[in-house]
């Protein structure tokens, strides 16, 4: 009985060793392809959580984000916002895709960082049957020449970040507070085309405040 068990264990060990030898004999191109495949899937995992107030996105917005680039100078955010009904018939939801560029960062003492300039674009939409991407047929041709469902926005801002020390990290790597001044295509159009109106350059910008948590 002991002899049979010994032979079984020997055969099992030889099988595992043989499989390991086959794995190590994989071609470098195959290993590289597998690693790249795994890396591509891992890159889809969000690295940030964002909450933002105003900014033509609603009363507040929540979402996730990804940072990338040689120095993580690019960020992409996907946000969902809430707009109270105010004088309308019901509250509404918004969705925003936002792209941010951070040219440089200033490292300060005690784990603080300052980003003196952030800039970018974002496209947002509002959900509801009363909003449309192209003019409905009930209106005369070219009566409305701009969409009520989608808005293209541009912004500039600044951010300050507190980096959590390595020995105190549990879920968050850093916490960032930021503000942005933004405007949208509709406001810019009103200022340029309706130049006789009271819409001036200072009137087309709105202030937005937010916070970002960096996971890793």
mmCIF file of N, CA, C and O in Angstrom, residues 37-73:
data_model
loop_
_atom_site.group_PDB
_atom_site.id
_atom_site.type_symbol
_atom_site.label_atom_id
_atom_site.label_comp_id
_atom_site.label_asym_id
_atom_site.label_seq_id
_atom_site.Cartn_x
_atom_site.Cartn_y
_atom_site.Cartn_z
ATOM 1 N N UNK A 37 -2.372 41.688 -22.439
ATOM 2 C CA UNK A 37 -3.815 41.442 -22.311
ATOM 3 C C UNK A 37 -4.278 41.687 -20.873
ATOM 4 O O UNK A 37 -5.296 42.349 -20.635
ATOM 5 N N UNK A 38 -3.514 41.160 -19.911
ATOM 6 C CA UNK A 38 -3.865 41.364 -18.512
ATOM 7 C C UNK A 38 -3.763 42.830 -18.137
ATOM 8 O O UNK A 38 -4.596 43.368 -17.403
ATOM 9 N N UNK A 39 -2.730 43.513 -18.646
ATOM 10 C CA UNK A 39 -2.539 44.925 -18.334
ATOM 11 C C UNK A 39 -3.679 45.775 -18.884
ATOM 12 O O UNK A 39 -4.133 46.724 -18.231
ATOM 13 N N UNK A 40 -4.161 45.429 -20.084
ATOM 14 C CA UNK A 40 -5.269 46.185 -20.685
ATOM 15 C C UNK A 40 -6.526 46.067 -19.837
ATOM 16 O O UNK A 40 -7.256 47.051 -19.647
ATOM 17 N N UNK A 41 -6.798 44.863 -19.325
ATOM 18 C CA UNK A 41 -7.976 44.683 -18.482
ATOM 19 C C UNK A 41 -7.821 45.407 -17.154
ATOM 20 O O UNK A 41 -8.763 46.001 -16.642
ATOM 21 N N UNK A 42 -6.619 45.375 -16.577
ATOM 22 C CA UNK A 42 -6.384 46.051 -15.307
ATOM 23 C C UNK A 42 -6.524 47.565 -15.443
ATOM 24 O O UNK A 42 -6.919 48.250 -14.491
ATOM 25 N N UNK A 43 -6.222 48.102 -16.629
ATOM 26 C CA UNK A 43 -6.319 49.541 -16.842
ATOM 27 C C UNK A 43 -7.764 50.035 -16.813
ATOM 28 O O UNK A 43 -8.002 51.245 -16.692
ATOM 29 N N UNK A 44 -8.737 49.131 -16.918
ATOM 30 C CA UNK A 44 -10.141 49.516 -16.865
ATOM 31 C C UNK A 44 -10.634 49.732 -15.439
ATOM 32 O O UNK A 44 -11.720 50.266 -15.237
ATOM 33 N N UNK A 45 -9.848 49.340 -14.450
ATOM 34 C CA UNK A 45 -10.240 49.509 -13.055
ATOM 35 C C UNK A 45 -10.099 50.985 -12.677
ATOM 36 O O UNK A 45 -9.027 51.565 -12.836
ATOM 37 N N UNK A 46 -11.165 51.633 -12.189
ATOM 38 C CA UNK A 46 -11.050 53.050 -11.802
ATOM 39 C C UNK A 46 -10.038 53.241 -10.684
ATOM 40 O O UNK A 46 -9.898 52.400 -9.798
ATOM 41 N N UNK A 47 -9.343 54.358 -10.724
ATOM 42 C CA UNK A 47 -8.353 54.690 -9.701
ATOM 43 C C UNK A 47 -8.798 55.854 -8.828
ATOM 44 O O UNK A 47 -8.101 56.203 -7.876
ATOM 45 N N UNK A 48 -9.959 56.457 -9.149
ATOM 46 C CA UNK A 48 -10.391 57.655 -8.443
ATOM 47 C C UNK A 48 -11.891 57.627 -8.185
ATOM 48 O O UNK A 48 -12.646 56.985 -8.925
ATOM 49 N N UNK A 49 -12.290 58.351 -7.148
ATOM 50 C CA UNK A 49 -13.705 58.632 -6.885
ATOM 51 C C UNK A 49 -13.856 60.137 -6.780
ATOM 52 O O UNK A 49 -13.072 60.801 -6.086
ATOM 53 N N UNK A 50 -14.870 60.697 -7.462
ATOM 54 C CA UNK A 50 -15.025 62.146 -7.552
ATOM 55 C C UNK A 50 -16.425 62.552 -7.144
ATOM 56 O O UNK A 50 -17.405 61.885 -7.490
ATOM 57 N N UNK A 51 -16.530 63.661 -6.419
ATOM 58 C CA UNK A 51 -17.802 64.319 -6.154
ATOM 59 C C UNK A 51 -17.632 65.775 -6.532
ATOM 60 O O UNK A 51 -16.610 66.395 -6.207
ATOM 61 N N UNK A 52 -18.607 66.315 -7.256
ATOM 62 C CA UNK A 52 -18.489 67.673 -7.771
ATOM 63 C C UNK A 52 -19.828 68.384 -7.687
ATOM 64 O O UNK A 52 -20.886 67.793 -7.922
ATOM 65 N N UNK A 53 -19.766 69.665 -7.348
ATOM 66 C CA UNK A 53 -20.958 70.502 -7.246
ATOM 67 C C UNK A 53 -21.017 71.471 -8.423
ATOM 68 O O UNK A 53 -20.007 72.071 -8.796
ATOM 69 N N UNK A 54 -22.193 71.601 -9.020
ATOM 70 C CA UNK A 54 -22.428 72.547 -10.127
ATOM 71 C C UNK A 54 -21.582 72.190 -11.345
ATOM 72 O O UNK A 54 -21.312 71.021 -11.587
ATOM 73 N N UNK A 55 -21.203 73.207 -12.133
ATOM 74 C CA UNK A 55 -20.428 72.958 -13.341
ATOM 75 C C UNK A 55 -21.276 72.526 -14.525
ATOM 76 O O UNK A 55 -20.804 71.797 -15.398
ATOM 77 N N UNK A 56 -22.551 72.948 -14.561
ATOM 78 C CA UNK A 56 -23.474 72.545 -15.632
ATOM 79 C C UNK A 56 -23.736 71.037 -15.652
ATOM 80 O O UNK A 56 -24.122 70.479 -16.678
ATOM 81 N N UNK A 57 -23.495 70.374 -14.498
ATOM 82 C CA UNK A 57 -23.715 68.933 -14.400
ATOM 83 C C UNK A 57 -24.902 68.587 -13.510
ATOM 84 O O UNK A 57 -25.273 67.425 -13.391
ATOM 85 N N UNK A 58 -25.481 69.593 -12.845
ATOM 86 C CA UNK A 58 -26.512 69.349 -11.871
ATOM 87 C C UNK A 58 -26.116 69.934 -10.530
ATOM 88 O O UNK A 58 -25.045 70.532 -10.376
ATOM 89 N N UNK A 59 -26.979 69.739 -9.541
ATOM 90 C CA UNK A 59 -26.662 70.240 -8.211
ATOM 91 C C UNK A 59 -25.411 69.574 -7.670
ATOM 92 O O UNK A 59 -24.539 70.215 -7.073
ATOM 93 N N UNK A 60 -25.276 68.259 -7.877
ATOM 94 C CA UNK A 60 -24.052 67.546 -7.518
ATOM 95 C C UNK A 60 -23.903 66.345 -8.442
ATOM 96 O O UNK A 60 -24.876 65.848 -9.013
ATOM 97 N N UNK A 61 -22.666 65.884 -8.580
ATOM 98 C CA UNK A 61 -22.352 64.741 -9.434
ATOM 99 C C UNK A 61 -21.401 63.815 -8.700
ATOM 100 O O UNK A 61 -20.528 64.263 -7.944
ATOM 101 N N UNK A 62 -21.570 62.516 -8.938
ATOM 102 C CA UNK A 62 -20.697 61.490 -8.393
ATOM 103 C C UNK A 62 -20.159 60.647 -9.539
ATOM 104 O O UNK A 62 -20.862 60.428 -10.529
ATOM 105 N N UNK A 63 -18.922 60.162 -9.399
ATOM 106 C CA UNK A 63 -18.395 59.330 -10.468
ATOM 107 C C UNK A 63 -17.036 58.753 -10.153
ATOM 108 O O UNK A 63 -16.513 58.883 -9.041
ATOM 109 N N UNK A 64 -16.477 58.098 -11.150
ATOM 110 C CA UNK A 64 -15.165 57.458 -11.030
ATOM 111 C C UNK A 64 -14.248 58.028 -12.101
ATOM 112 O O UNK A 64 -14.696 58.644 -13.076
ATOM 113 N N UNK A 65 -12.948 57.793 -11.914
ATOM 114 C CA UNK A 65 -11.985 58.346 -12.850
ATOM 115 C C UNK A 65 -10.760 57.472 -13.014
ATOM 116 O O UNK A 65 -10.516 56.550 -12.221
ATOM 117 N N UNK A 66 -10.013 57.775 -14.057
ATOM 118 C CA UNK A 66 -8.773 57.082 -14.386
ATOM 119 C C UNK A 66 -7.694 58.124 -14.656
ATOM 120 O O UNK A 66 -7.946 59.142 -15.299
ATOM 121 N N UNK A 67 -6.481 57.879 -14.165
ATOM 122 C CA UNK A 67 -5.356 58.760 -14.469
ATOM 123 C C UNK A 67 -4.313 57.974 -15.236
ATOM 124 O O UNK A 67 -4.103 56.781 -14.994
ATOM 125 N N UNK A 68 -3.649 58.630 -16.164
ATOM 126 C CA UNK A 68 -2.684 57.951 -17.033
ATOM 127 C C UNK A 68 -1.756 58.989 -17.643
ATOM 128 O O UNK A 68 -1.874 60.191 -17.377
ATOM 129 N N UNK A 69 -0.831 58.518 -18.479
ATOM 130 C CA UNK A 69 0.189 59.395 -19.028
ATOM 131 C C UNK A 69 1.514 59.161 -18.336
ATOM 132 O O UNK A 69 1.596 58.513 -17.290
ATOM 133 N N UNK A 70 2.561 59.717 -18.910
ATOM 134 C CA UNK A 70 3.901 59.478 -18.377
ATOM 135 C C UNK A 70 4.028 59.949 -16.933
ATOM 136 O O UNK A 70 4.705 59.328 -16.118
ATOM 137 N N UNK A 71 3.376 61.063 -16.604
ATOM 138 C CA UNK A 71 3.408 61.583 -15.246
ATOM 139 C C UNK A 71 1.997 61.709 -14.670
ATOM 140 O O UNK A 71 1.747 62.556 -13.816
ATOM 141 N N UNK A 72 1.110 60.853 -15.166
ATOM 142 C CA UNK A 72 -0.294 60.899 -14.730
ATOM 143 C C UNK A 72 -0.892 62.292 -14.901
ATOM 144 O O UNK A 72 -1.658 62.781 -14.058
ATOM 145 N N UNK A 73 -0.528 62.920 -16.017
ATOM 146 C CA UNK A 73 -0.997 64.275 -16.259
ATOM 147 C C UNK A 73 -2.352 64.326 -16.955
ATOM 148 O O UNK A 73 -2.900 65.403 -17.167
#
